[in-house]
mmCIF file with all atom_site columns, C-alpha atoms in Angstrom:
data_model
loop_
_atom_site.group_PDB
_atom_site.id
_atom_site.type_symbol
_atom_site.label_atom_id
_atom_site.label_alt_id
_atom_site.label_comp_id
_atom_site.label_asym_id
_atom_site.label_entity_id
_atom_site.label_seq_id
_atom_site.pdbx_PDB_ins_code
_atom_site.Cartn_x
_atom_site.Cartn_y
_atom_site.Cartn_z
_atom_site.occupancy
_atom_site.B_iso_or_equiv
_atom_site.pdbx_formal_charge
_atom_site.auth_seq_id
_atom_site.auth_comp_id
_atom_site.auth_asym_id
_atom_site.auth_atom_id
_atom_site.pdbx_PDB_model_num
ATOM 1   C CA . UNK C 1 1   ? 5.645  15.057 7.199   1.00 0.00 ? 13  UNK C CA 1
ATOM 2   C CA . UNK C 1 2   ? 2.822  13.847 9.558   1.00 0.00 ? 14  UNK C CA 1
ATOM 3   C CA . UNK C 1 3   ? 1.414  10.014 8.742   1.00 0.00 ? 15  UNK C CA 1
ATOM 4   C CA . UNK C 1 4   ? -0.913 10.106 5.971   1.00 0.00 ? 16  UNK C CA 1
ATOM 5   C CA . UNK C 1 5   ? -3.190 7.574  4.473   1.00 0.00 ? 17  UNK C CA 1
ATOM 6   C CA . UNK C 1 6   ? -3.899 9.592  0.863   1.00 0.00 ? 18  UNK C CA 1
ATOM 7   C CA . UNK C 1 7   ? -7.052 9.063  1.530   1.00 0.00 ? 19  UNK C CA 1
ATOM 8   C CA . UNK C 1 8   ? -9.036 9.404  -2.167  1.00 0.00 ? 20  UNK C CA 1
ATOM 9   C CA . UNK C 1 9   ? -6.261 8.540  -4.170  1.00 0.00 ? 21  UNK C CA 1
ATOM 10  C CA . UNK C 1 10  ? -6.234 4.481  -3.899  1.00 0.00 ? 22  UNK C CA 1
ATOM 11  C CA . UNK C 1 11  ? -9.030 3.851  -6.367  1.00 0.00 ? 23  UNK C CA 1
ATOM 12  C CA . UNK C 1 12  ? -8.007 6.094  -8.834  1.00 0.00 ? 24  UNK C CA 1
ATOM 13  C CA . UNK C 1 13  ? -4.247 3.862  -8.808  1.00 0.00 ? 25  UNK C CA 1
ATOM 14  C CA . UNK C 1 14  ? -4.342 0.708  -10.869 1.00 0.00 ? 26  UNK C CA 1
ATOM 15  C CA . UNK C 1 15  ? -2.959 -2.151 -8.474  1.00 0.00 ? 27  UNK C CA 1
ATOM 16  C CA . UNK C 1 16  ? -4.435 -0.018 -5.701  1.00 0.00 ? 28  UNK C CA 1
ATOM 17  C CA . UNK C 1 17  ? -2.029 0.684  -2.543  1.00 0.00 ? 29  UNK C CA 1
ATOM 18  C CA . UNK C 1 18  ? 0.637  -2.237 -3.037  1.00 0.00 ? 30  UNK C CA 1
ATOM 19  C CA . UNK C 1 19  ? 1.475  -0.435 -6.331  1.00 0.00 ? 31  UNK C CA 1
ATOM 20  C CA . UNK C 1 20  ? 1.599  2.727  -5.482  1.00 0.00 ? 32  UNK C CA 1
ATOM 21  C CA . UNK C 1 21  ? 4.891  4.903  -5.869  1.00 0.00 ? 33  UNK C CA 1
ATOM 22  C CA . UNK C 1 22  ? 6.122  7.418  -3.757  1.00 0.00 ? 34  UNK C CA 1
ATOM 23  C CA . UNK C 1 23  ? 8.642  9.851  -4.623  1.00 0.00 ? 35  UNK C CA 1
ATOM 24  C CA . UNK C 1 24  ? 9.490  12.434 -1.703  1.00 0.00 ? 36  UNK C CA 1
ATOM 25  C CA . UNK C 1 25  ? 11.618 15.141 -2.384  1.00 0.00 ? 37  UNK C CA 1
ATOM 26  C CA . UNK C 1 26  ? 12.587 17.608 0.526   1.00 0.00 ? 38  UNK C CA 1
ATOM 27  C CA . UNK C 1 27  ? 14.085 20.742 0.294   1.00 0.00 ? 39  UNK C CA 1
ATOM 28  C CA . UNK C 1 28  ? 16.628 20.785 3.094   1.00 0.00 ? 40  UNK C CA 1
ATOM 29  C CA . UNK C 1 29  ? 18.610 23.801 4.602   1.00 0.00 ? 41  UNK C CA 1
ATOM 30  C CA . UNK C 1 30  ? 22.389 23.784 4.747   1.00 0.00 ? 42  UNK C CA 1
ATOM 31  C CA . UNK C 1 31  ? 24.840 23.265 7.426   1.00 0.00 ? 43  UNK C CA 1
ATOM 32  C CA . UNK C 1 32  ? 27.098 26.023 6.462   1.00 0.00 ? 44  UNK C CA 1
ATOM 33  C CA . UNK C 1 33  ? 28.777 27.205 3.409   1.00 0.00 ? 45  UNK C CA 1
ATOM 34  C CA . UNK C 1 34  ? 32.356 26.393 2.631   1.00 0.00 ? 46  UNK C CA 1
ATOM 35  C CA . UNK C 1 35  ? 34.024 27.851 -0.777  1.00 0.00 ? 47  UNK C CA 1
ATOM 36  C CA . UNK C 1 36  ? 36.176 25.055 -3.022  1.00 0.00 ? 48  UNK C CA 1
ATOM 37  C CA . UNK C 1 37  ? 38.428 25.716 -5.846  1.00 0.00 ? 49  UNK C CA 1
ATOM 38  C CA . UNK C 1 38  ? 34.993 24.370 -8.129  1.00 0.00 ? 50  UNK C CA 1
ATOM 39  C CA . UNK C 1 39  ? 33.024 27.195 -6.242  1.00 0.00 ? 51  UNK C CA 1
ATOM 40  C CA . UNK C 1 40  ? 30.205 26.882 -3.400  1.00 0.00 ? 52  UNK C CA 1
ATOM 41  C CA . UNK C 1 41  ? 30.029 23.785 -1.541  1.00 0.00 ? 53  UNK C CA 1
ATOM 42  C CA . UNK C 1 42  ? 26.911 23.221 1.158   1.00 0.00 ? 54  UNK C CA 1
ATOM 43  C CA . UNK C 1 43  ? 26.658 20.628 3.843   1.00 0.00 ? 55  UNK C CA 1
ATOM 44  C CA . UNK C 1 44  ? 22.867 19.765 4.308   1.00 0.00 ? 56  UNK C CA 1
ATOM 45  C CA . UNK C 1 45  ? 21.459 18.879 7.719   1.00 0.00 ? 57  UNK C CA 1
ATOM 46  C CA . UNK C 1 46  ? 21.842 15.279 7.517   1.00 0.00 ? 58  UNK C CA 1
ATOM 47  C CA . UNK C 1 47  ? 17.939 12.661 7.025   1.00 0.00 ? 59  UNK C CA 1
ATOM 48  C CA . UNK C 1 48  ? 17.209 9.291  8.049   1.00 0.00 ? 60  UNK C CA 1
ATOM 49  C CA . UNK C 1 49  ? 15.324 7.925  5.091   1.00 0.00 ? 61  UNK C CA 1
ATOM 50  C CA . UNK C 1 50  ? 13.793 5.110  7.450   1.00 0.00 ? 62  UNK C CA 1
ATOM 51  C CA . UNK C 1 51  ? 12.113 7.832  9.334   1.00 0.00 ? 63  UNK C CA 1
ATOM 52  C CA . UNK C 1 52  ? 10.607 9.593  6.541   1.00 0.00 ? 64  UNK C CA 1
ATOM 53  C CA . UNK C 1 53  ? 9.228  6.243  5.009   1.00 0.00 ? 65  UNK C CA 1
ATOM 54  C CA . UNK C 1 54  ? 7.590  5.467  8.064   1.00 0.00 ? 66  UNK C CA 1
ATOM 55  C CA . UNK C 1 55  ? 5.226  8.406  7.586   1.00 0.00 ? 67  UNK C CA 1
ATOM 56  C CA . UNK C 1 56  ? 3.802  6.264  4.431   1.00 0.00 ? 68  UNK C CA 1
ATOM 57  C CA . UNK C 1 57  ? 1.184  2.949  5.899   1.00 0.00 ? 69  UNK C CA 1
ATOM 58  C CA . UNK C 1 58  ? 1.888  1.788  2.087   1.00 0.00 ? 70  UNK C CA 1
ATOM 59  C CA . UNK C 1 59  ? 3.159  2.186  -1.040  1.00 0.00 ? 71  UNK C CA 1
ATOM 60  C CA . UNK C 1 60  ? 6.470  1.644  -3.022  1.00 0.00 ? 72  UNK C CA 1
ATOM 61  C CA . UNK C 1 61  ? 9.160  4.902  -1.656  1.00 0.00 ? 73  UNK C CA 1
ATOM 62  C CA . UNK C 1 62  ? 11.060 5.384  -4.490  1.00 0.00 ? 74  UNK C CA 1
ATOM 63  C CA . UNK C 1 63  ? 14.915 6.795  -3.563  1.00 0.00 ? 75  UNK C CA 1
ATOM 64  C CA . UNK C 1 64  ? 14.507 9.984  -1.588  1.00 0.00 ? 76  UNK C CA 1
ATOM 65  C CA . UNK C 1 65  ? 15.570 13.001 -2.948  1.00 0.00 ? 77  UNK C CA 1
ATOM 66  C CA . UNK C 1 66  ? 17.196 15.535 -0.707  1.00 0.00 ? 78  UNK C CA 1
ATOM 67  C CA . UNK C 1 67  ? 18.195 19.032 -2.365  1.00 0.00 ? 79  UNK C CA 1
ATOM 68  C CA . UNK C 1 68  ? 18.833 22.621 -0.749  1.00 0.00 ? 80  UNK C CA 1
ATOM 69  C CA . UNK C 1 69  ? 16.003 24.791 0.271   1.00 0.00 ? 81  UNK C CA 1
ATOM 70  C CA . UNK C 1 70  ? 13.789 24.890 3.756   1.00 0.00 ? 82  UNK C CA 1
ATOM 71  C CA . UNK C 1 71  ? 14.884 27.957 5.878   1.00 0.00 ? 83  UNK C CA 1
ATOM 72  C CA . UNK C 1 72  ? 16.587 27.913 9.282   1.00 0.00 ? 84  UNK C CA 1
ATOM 73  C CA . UNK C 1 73  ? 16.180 30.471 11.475  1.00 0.00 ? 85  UNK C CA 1
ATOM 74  C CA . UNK C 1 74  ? 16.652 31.279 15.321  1.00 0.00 ? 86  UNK C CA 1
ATOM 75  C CA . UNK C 1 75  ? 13.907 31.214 17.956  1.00 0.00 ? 87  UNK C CA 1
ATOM 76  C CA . UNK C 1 76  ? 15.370 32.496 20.865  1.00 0.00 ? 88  UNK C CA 1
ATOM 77  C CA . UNK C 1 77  ? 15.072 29.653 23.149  1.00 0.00 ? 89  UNK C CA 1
ATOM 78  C CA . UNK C 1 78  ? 17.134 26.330 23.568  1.00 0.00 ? 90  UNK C CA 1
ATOM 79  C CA . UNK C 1 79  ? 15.123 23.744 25.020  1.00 0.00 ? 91  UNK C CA 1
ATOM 80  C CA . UNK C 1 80  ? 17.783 21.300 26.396  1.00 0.00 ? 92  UNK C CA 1
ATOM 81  C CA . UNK C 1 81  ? 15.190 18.370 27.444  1.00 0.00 ? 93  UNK C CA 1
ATOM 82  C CA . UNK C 1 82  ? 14.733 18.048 24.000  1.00 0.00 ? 94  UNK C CA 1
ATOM 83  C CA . UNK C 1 83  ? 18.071 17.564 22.884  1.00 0.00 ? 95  UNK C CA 1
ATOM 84  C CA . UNK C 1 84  ? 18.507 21.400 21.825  1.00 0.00 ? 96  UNK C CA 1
ATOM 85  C CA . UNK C 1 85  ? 22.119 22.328 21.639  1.00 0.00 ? 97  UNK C CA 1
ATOM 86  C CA . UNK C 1 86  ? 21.301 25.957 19.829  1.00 0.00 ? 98  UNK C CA 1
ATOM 87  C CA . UNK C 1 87  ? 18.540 27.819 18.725  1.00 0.00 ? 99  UNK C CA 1
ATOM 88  C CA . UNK C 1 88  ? 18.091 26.705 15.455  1.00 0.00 ? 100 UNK C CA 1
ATOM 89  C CA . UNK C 1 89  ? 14.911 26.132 14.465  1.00 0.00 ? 101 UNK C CA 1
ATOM 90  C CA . UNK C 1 90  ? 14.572 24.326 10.629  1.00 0.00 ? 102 UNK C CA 1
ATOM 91  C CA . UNK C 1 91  ? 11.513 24.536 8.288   1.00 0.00 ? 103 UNK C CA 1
ATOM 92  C CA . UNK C 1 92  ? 11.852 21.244 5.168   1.00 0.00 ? 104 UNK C CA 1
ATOM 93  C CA . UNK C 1 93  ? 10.147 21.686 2.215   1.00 0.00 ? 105 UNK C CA 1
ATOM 94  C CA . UNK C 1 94  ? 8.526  18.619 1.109   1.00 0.00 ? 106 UNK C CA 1
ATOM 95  C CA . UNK C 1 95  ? 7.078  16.951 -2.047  1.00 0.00 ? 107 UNK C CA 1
ATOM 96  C CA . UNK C 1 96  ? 5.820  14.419 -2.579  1.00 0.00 ? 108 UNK C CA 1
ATOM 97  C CA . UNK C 1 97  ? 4.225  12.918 -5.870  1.00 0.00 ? 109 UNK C CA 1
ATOM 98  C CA . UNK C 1 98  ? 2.621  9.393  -6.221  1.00 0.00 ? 110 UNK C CA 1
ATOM 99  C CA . UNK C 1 99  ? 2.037  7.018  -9.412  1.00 0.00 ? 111 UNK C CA 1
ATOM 100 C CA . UNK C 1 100 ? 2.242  3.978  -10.742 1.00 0.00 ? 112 UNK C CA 1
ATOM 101 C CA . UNK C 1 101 ? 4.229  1.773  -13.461 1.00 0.00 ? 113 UNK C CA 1
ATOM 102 C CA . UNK C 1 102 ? 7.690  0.331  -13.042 1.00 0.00 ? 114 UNK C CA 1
ATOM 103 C CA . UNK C 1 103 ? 10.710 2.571  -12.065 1.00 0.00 ? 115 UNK C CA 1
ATOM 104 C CA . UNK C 1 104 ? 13.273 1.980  -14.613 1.00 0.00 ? 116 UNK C CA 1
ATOM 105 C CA . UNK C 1 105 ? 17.014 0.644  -13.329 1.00 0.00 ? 117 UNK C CA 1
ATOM 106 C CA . UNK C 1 106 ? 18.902 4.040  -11.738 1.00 0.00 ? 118 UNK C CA 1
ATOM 107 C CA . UNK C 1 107 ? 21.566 3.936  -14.736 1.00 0.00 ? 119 UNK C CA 1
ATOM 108 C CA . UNK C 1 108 ? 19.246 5.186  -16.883 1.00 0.00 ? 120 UNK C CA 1
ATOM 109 C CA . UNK C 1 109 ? 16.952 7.532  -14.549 1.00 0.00 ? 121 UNK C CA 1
ATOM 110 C CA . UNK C 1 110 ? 16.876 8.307  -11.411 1.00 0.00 ? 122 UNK C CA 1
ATOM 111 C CA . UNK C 1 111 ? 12.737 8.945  -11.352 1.00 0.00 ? 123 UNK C CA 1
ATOM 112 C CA . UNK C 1 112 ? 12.502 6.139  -13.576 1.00 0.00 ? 124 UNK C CA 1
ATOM 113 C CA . UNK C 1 113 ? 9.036  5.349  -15.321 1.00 0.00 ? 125 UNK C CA 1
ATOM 114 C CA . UNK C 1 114 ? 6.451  6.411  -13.362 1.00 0.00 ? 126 UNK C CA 1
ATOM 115 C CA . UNK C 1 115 ? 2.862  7.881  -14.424 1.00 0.00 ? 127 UNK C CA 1
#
């Protein structure tokens, strides 16, 4: 996720940018697959929450969600100056959905109310 500014949005969102939600979602490839007794376990490539919020100049970021999906694949090269210790390269699938309203307490849901 680049920074973005929604640009078009702000005036359509009553309280304007200082109540604005953001709920990110990102669709994150595993690790590696290890089989429990309970079935299929994956490890997802771990994300610094801080780092994604940063990408947002304002707004409310509601809890991110993080859930299996993106695609890894190899590229061939392993660019060591840039801290590359395969060659992995990893494609996240992102979503992200504004509104407004109060997000209900977490016990009750996690998206809580948001139009």
């Amino acid at each position: 996720i680049e920074f973005n500014s929604i640009p078009g949005v702000i005036s359509h969102l009553p309280g304007g940018r200082g109540e604005m939600l953001i709920h990110v979602k990102l669709g994150i490839p595993p690790v590696h697959k290890s089989v429990d007794d309970d079935g299929s376990e994956m490890e997802l490539l771990p994300v610094d929450p801080l780092q994604v919020a940063k990408v947002f100049p304002y707004g409310k970021i509601l809890p991110l969600e993080v859930v299996c999906g993106g695609l890894s694949f190899h590229t061939g090269r392993v660019v060591e100056e840039l801290g590359d210790t395969n060659d992995v390269g990893v494609c996240v699938a992102a979503c992200v959905s504004l509104g407004y309203g109060h997000p209900k307490d977490s016990s009750s849901s996690s998206k809580g109310e948001v139009h």
